[in-house]
């Protein structure tokens, strides 16, 4: 009811197909319309759907996979090194949509992390398409934002940390500092796949929007942030990201950037309505 918040004690909603035809009292609507099915009672309420403004589309939760909650900095390493290999992406993402809808959430953001390496063009592209297709098929309203990173895969300052590790540890976990050309190539491949997904799914049934999904200030190089911004403006789409999630990320700003992460993005010209 806009600014006139109120509770109707005898309220009803008349739905035809996927369209809300009318809202009013049950007594009034039942006289005005013939209906095939009535849902509800004096013990039920009708309310707008809830919105989940950030999720990662995991139907099978991390706890069910044996990854307990904990500090982000150690937890995220388990998440990445115990990935979703062998899981059916469509079913897993669809289950996350069902879980949300059953709990009253009808609109959600899926900041999706594919278990496939970005440079595995076929695997990565197919996996993201399966994920966004599940979101579209669920009937929910979704912003799908494929995640992107191209630096600091191990810590917030790999440039300083990785050289201190023994070679056998770096080799075992395949840890290395990405070169400038590595960062450029990852950005190029990400934006290529993003455009493909955007052209295929954005605006599907007017319920699906495809946004760019840079992971965070410290996980994406400055040049890549600028490319993301340029792409968002060109495609008239949005950007979804994490920002200052923990005290360590807050400290990253002054220590590495000489300013807060938010101020850094502002100075880059990244912040804006999109």
CSV table of C-alpha atoms in Angstrom, one decimal:
chain,number,residue,atom,x,y,z
A,1,UNK,CA,0.0,0.0,0.0
A,2,UNK,CA,2.9,2.4,-0.6
A,3,UNK,CA,3.3,4.8,2.3
A,4,UNK,CA,-0.1,3.8,3.8
A,5,UNK,CA,1.1,0.7,5.6
A,6,UNK,CA,-1.8,-1.2,6.9
A,7,UNK,CA,-3.0,-4.7,7.7
A,8,UNK,CA,-6.3,-5.9,6.3
A,9,UNK,CA,-8.0,-8.3,8.7
A,10,UNK,CA,-10.0,-9.9,5.9
A,11,UNK,CA,-7.6,-9.4,3.0
A,12,UNK,CA,-7.3,-11.5,-0.1
A,13,UNK,CA,-5.3,-11.5,-3.4
A,14,UNK,CA,-6.9,-12.7,-6.7
A,15,UNK,CA,-4.3,-14.4,-8.9
A,16,UNK,CA,-4.8,-15.4,-12.5
A,17,UNK,CA,-1.9,-17.3,-14.0
A,18,UNK,CA,1.2,-15.3,-13.0
A,19,UNK,CA,-0.7,-12.0,-12.7
A,20,UNK,CA,-2.1,-10.5,-9.6
A,21,UNK,CA,-5.5,-9.3,-10.8
A,22,UNK,CA,-6.8,-7.6,-7.7
A,23,UNK,CA,-6.3,-7.0,-4.0
A,24,UNK,CA,-9.0,-6.3,-1.5
A,25,UNK,CA,-11.2,-8.0,1.1
A,26,UNK,CA,-12.0,-11.7,0.8
A,27,UNK,CA,-15.7,-11.0,1.0
A,28,UNK,CA,-15.5,-8.4,-1.8
A,29,UNK,CA,-13.2,-10.4,-4.1
A,30,UNK,CA,-15.1,-13.6,-3.7
A,31,UNK,CA,-18.2,-11.8,-5.0
A,32,UNK,CA,-16.4,-10.2,-7.9
A,33,UNK,CA,-14.4,-13.2,-9.2
A,34,UNK,CA,-15.0,-16.9,-9.7
A,35,UNK,CA,-12.0,-18.9,-8.5
A,36,UNK,CA,-10.8,-22.5,-9.0
A,37,UNK,CA,-8.8,-22.7,-5.8
A,38,UNK,CA,-8.8,-20.9,-2.4
A,39,UNK,CA,-5.6,-21.0,-0.3
A,40,UNK,CA,-5.5,-19.7,3.3
A,41,UNK,CA,-7.6,-19.2,6.4
A,42,UNK,CA,-8.0,-16.8,9.3
A,43,UNK,CA,-4.7,-18.3,10.6
A,44,UNK,CA,-2.7,-17.3,7.5
A,45,UNK,CA,-1.3,-14.0,6.2
A,46,UNK,CA,-0.6,-12.8,2.7
A,47,UNK,CA,2.5,-10.6,2.3
A,48,UNK,CA,5.0,-9.5,-0.4
A,49,UNK,CA,7.8,-11.9,-1.1
A,50,UNK,CA,11.0,-11.4,0.8
A,51,UNK,CA,14.3,-10.4,-1.0
A,52,UNK,CA,17.7,-12.1,-0.4
A,53,UNK,CA,20.2,-9.5,-1.5
A,54,UNK,CA,23.2,-11.8,-1.4
A,55,UNK,CA,23.7,-15.6,-1.8
A,56,UNK,CA,25.9,-18.0,-3.7
A,57,UNK,CA,23.3,-20.5,-5.0
A,58,UNK,CA,24.3,-23.5,-2.9
A,59,UNK,CA,21.4,-25.9,-2.4
A,60,UNK,CA,23.6,-28.4,-0.6
A,61,UNK,CA,25.0,-26.1,2.1
A,62,UNK,CA,28.7,-25.9,3.1
A,63,UNK,CA,27.9,-27.3,6.5
A,64,UNK,CA,26.3,-30.4,4.9
A,65,UNK,CA,29.5,-30.8,2.9
A,66,UNK,CA,31.6,-30.8,6.1
A,67,UNK,CA,32.8,-27.2,6.0
A,68,UNK,CA,31.9,-25.5,9.3
A,69,UNK,CA,31.3,-21.8,9.8
A,70,UNK,CA,34.4,-19.9,10.8
A,71,UNK,CA,36.5,-16.8,10.1
A,72,UNK,CA,36.2,-15.9,6.4
A,73,UNK,CA,39.9,-15.9,5.8
A,74,UNK,CA,40.3,-19.6,6.7
A,75,UNK,CA,36.8,-20.7,5.8
A,76,UNK,CA,37.2,-19.5,2.2
A,77,UNK,CA,40.2,-21.6,1.7
A,78,UNK,CA,38.2,-24.7,2.6
A,79,UNK,CA,35.5,-23.5,0.2
A,80,UNK,CA,37.9,-23.2,-2.7
A,81,UNK,CA,40.0,-26.3,-2.1
A,82,UNK,CA,37.0,-28.6,-1.4
A,83,UNK,CA,34.9,-27.5,-4.4
A,84,UNK,CA,31.8,-28.9,-6.1
A,85,UNK,CA,33.4,-31.3,-8.5
A,86,UNK,CA,31.1,-34.1,-9.4
A,87,UNK,CA,27.9,-32.2,-8.3
A,88,UNK,CA,25.1,-31.5,-10.7
A,89,UNK,CA,25.1,-27.7,-11.0
A,90,UNK,CA,21.5,-27.3,-12.2
A,91,UNK,CA,20.1,-29.5,-9.4
A,92,UNK,CA,22.2,-27.8,-6.7
A,93,UNK,CA,21.3,-24.3,-7.8
A,94,UNK,CA,17.6,-25.2,-8.3
A,95,UNK,CA,17.6,-26.6,-4.7
A,96,UNK,CA,18.9,-23.3,-3.4
A,97,UNK,CA,16.0,-21.5,-5.2
A,98,UNK,CA,13.5,-24.0,-3.8
A,99,UNK,CA,14.8,-23.6,-0.3
A,100,UNK,CA,14.4,-19.8,-0.6
A,101,UNK,CA,11.0,-19.8,-2.2
A,102,UNK,CA,9.7,-22.2,0.5
A,103,UNK,CA,10.8,-19.7,3.1
A,104,UNK,CA,9.0,-16.8,1.5
A,105,UNK,CA,12.0,-15.4,-0.6
A,106,UNK,CA,10.8,-14.7,-4.1
A,107,UNK,CA,13.7,-12.4,-5.3
A,108,UNK,CA,17.3,-13.3,-4.8
A,109,UNK,CA,20.9,-12.4,-5.9
A,110,UNK,CA,23.1,-15.3,-6.9
A,111,UNK,CA,26.7,-14.3,-6.7
A,112,UNK,CA,27.8,-17.5,-8.3
A,113,UNK,CA,31.2,-19.1,-7.9
A,114,UNK,CA,31.8,-21.8,-10.5
A,115,UNK,CA,33.9,-24.8,-9.5
A,116,UNK,CA,35.5,-24.7,-13.0
A,117,UNK,CA,38.6,-22.6,-13.6
A,118,UNK,CA,37.8,-19.4,-15.6
A,119,UNK,CA,40.4,-20.4,-18.2
A,120,UNK,CA,38.5,-23.8,-18.8
A,121,UNK,CA,36.3,-22.0,-21.3
A,122,UNK,CA,34.0,-24.9,-22.1
A,123,UNK,CA,33.6,-26.1,-18.5
A,124,UNK,CA,33.2,-22.6,-17.0
A,125,UNK,CA,30.8,-21.4,-19.6
A,126,UNK,CA,28.6,-24.5,-19.5
A,127,UNK,CA,28.5,-24.5,-15.7
A,128,UNK,CA,27.4,-20.9,-15.4
A,129,UNK,CA,24.7,-21.4,-18.0
A,130,UNK,CA,23.4,-24.4,-16.0
A,131,UNK,CA,23.3,-22.2,-12.9
A,132,UNK,CA,21.5,-19.3,-14.4
A,133,UNK,CA,19.1,-21.6,-16.2
A,134,UNK,CA,18.1,-23.2,-12.9
A,135,UNK,CA,17.5,-19.7,-11.4
A,136,UNK,CA,15.3,-18.8,-14.4
A,137,UNK,CA,13.3,-22.1,-14.3
A,138,UNK,CA,12.6,-21.7,-10.6
A,139,UNK,CA,10.1,-19.0,-11.2
A,140,UNK,CA,11.8,-16.6,-8.9
A,141,UNK,CA,13.1,-13.1,-9.7
A,142,UNK,CA,16.9,-13.2,-9.8
A,143,UNK,CA,20.0,-11.2,-10.3
A,144,UNK,CA,22.7,-13.6,-11.4
A,145,UNK,CA,26.2,-12.3,-11.0
A,146,UNK,CA,29.0,-14.7,-12.0
A,147,UNK,CA,32.0,-14.1,-9.6
A,148,UNK,CA,35.4,-13.0,-10.8
A,149,UNK,CA,38.8,-12.9,-9.2
A,150,UNK,CA,42.3,-12.5,-10.7
A,151,UNK,CA,44.7,-11.9,-7.8
A,152,UNK,CA,45.4,-12.7,-4.1
A,153,UNK,CA,44.0,-16.2,-4.3
A,154,UNK,CA,45.6,-17.3,-1.1
A,155,UNK,CA,45.9,-14.2,1.2
A,156,UNK,CA,45.1,-10.5,0.9
A,157,UNK,CA,48.8,-9.9,0.0
A,158,UNK,CA,50.1,-12.8,-1.9
A,159,UNK,CA,52.9,-10.7,-3.3
A,160,UNK,CA,54.5,-10.6,0.2
A,161,UNK,CA,53.2,-13.9,1.6
A,162,UNK,CA,53.8,-16.5,-1.1
A,163,UNK,CA,57.6,-16.0,-1.3
A,164,UNK,CA,57.9,-17.0,2.4
A,165,UNK,CA,56.4,-20.5,1.8
A,166,UNK,CA,58.5,-23.6,1.1
A,167,UNK,CA,58.5,-24.6,-2.5
A,168,UNK,CA,56.9,-28.0,-1.9
A,169,UNK,CA,53.9,-26.3,-0.3
A,170,UNK,CA,53.5,-23.8,-3.2
A,171,UNK,CA,53.8,-26.7,-5.7
A,172,UNK,CA,51.3,-28.9,-3.8
A,173,UNK,CA,48.6,-26.2,-3.8
A,174,UNK,CA,49.7,-24.7,-7.1
A,175,UNK,CA,50.2,-21.3,-5.5
A,176,UNK,CA,51.8,-18.6,-7.5
A,177,UNK,CA,51.7,-14.8,-7.9
A,178,UNK,CA,49.7,-14.0,-11.1
A,179,UNK,CA,51.6,-11.9,-13.6
A,180,UNK,CA,50.1,-8.8,-15.2
A,181,UNK,CA,49.5,-10.9,-18.4
A,182,UNK,CA,47.7,-13.5,-16.3
A,183,UNK,CA,45.4,-10.9,-14.8
A,184,UNK,CA,44.7,-9.4,-18.3
A,185,UNK,CA,43.9,-12.9,-19.7
A,186,UNK,CA,41.5,-13.8,-16.9
A,187,UNK,CA,39.7,-10.5,-17.3
A,188,UNK,CA,39.5,-11.0,-21.0
A,189,UNK,CA,38.0,-14.5,-20.7
A,190,UNK,CA,35.6,-13.5,-17.9
A,191,UNK,CA,34.2,-10.6,-19.9
A,192,UNK,CA,33.9,-12.7,-23.0
A,193,UNK,CA,31.9,-15.4,-21.2
A,194,UNK,CA,29.9,-12.7,-19.3
A,195,UNK,CA,28.7,-11.1,-22.5
A,196,UNK,CA,27.6,-14.5,-23.8
A,197,UNK,CA,25.6,-15.2,-20.7
A,198,UNK,CA,24.2,-11.7,-20.7
A,199,UNK,CA,23.0,-11.8,-24.3
A,200,UNK,CA,21.3,-15.2,-23.7
A,201,UNK,CA,19.6,-14.7,-20.4
A,202,UNK,CA,19.3,-11.0,-19.4
A,203,UNK,CA,15.7,-10.0,-19.4
A,204,UNK,CA,14.5,-13.6,-19.7
A,205,UNK,CA,10.7,-13.5,-18.8
A,206,UNK,CA,11.4,-10.1,-17.3
A,207,UNK,CA,12.6,-11.9,-14.2
A,208,UNK,CA,16.3,-12.5,-14.8
A,209,UNK,CA,19.0,-9.9,-14.7
A,210,UNK,CA,22.7,-10.6,-15.4
A,211,UNK,CA,25.1,-8.5,-13.4
A,212,UNK,CA,28.9,-8.4,-13.3
A,213,UNK,CA,30.3,-10.1,-10.2
A,214,UNK,CA,33.8,-8.9,-9.3
A,215,UNK,CA,34.6,-10.6,-6.0
A,216,UNK,CA,36.1,-7.7,-3.9
A,217,UNK,CA,38.7,-4.9,-4.0
A,218,UNK,CA,41.6,-7.1,-3.0
A,219,UNK,CA,40.6,-10.0,-5.3
A,220,UNK,CA,40.4,-7.9,-8.5
A,221,UNK,CA,43.1,-5.8,-10.0
A,222,UNK,CA,42.5,-2.1,-10.5
A,223,UNK,CA,42.7,-2.4,-14.3
A,224,UNK,CA,40.1,-5.1,-14.2
A,225,UNK,CA,37.8,-3.1,-12.1
A,226,UNK,CA,37.9,-0.4,-14.7
A,227,UNK,CA,37.1,-2.9,-17.4
A,228,UNK,CA,34.2,-4.2,-15.3
A,229,UNK,CA,32.8,-0.6,-15.0
A,230,UNK,CA,33.2,0.0,-18.7
A,231,UNK,CA,31.4,-3.2,-19.5
A,232,UNK,CA,28.5,-2.4,-17.1
A,233,UNK,CA,28.0,1.0,-18.6
A,234,UNK,CA,28.2,-0.5,-22.2
A,235,UNK,CA,25.6,-3.2,-21.5
A,236,UNK,CA,23.5,-1.0,-19.2
A,237,UNK,CA,23.7,-3.6,-16.4
A,238,UNK,CA,24.8,-3.7,-12.8
A,239,UNK,CA,27.7,-4.7,-10.6
A,240,UNK,CA,27.5,-6.9,-7.5
A,241,UNK,CA,30.4,-7.4,-5.2
A,242,UNK,CA,31.6,-8.0,-1.6
A,243,UNK,CA,33.1,-5.1,0.2
A,244,UNK,CA,34.8,-4.8,3.6
A,245,UNK,CA,33.4,-8.1,5.0
A,246,UNK,CA,35.9,-8.4,7.9
A,247,UNK,CA,38.2,-6.4,10.0
A,248,UNK,CA,41.2,-7.7,8.0
A,249,UNK,CA,39.6,-6.4,4.8
A,250,UNK,CA,39.1,-3.1,6.5
A,251,UNK,CA,42.8,-3.1,7.4
A,252,UNK,CA,43.8,-4.1,3.8
A,253,UNK,CA,42.7,-0.6,2.6
A,254,UNK,CA,45.1,1.6,4.7
A,255,UNK,CA,47.9,-1.0,4.6
A,256,UNK,CA,48.0,-1.8,0.9
A,257,UNK,CA,46.0,1.0,-0.8
A,258,UNK,CA,46.6,3.9,1.6
A,259,UNK,CA,42.9,4.5,1.9
A,260,UNK,CA,39.7,2.7,2.7
A,261,UNK,CA,38.5,0.1,0.1
A,262,UNK,CA,35.3,2.2,-0.5
A,263,UNK,CA,37.4,5.4,-1.1
A,264,UNK,CA,39.7,3.4,-3.4
A,265,UNK,CA,36.7,2.3,-5.6
A,266,UNK,CA,35.4,5.9,-5.5
A,267,UNK,CA,38.8,7.2,-6.7
A,268,UNK,CA,38.9,4.6,-9.4
A,269,UNK,CA,35.5,5.9,-10.6
A,270,UNK,CA,33.9,2.5,-10.1
A,271,UNK,CA,31.1,3.5,-7.8
A,272,UNK,CA,27.8,4.7,-9.3
A,273,UNK,CA,24.1,3.9,-9.7
A,274,UNK,CA,24.9,0.6,-11.4
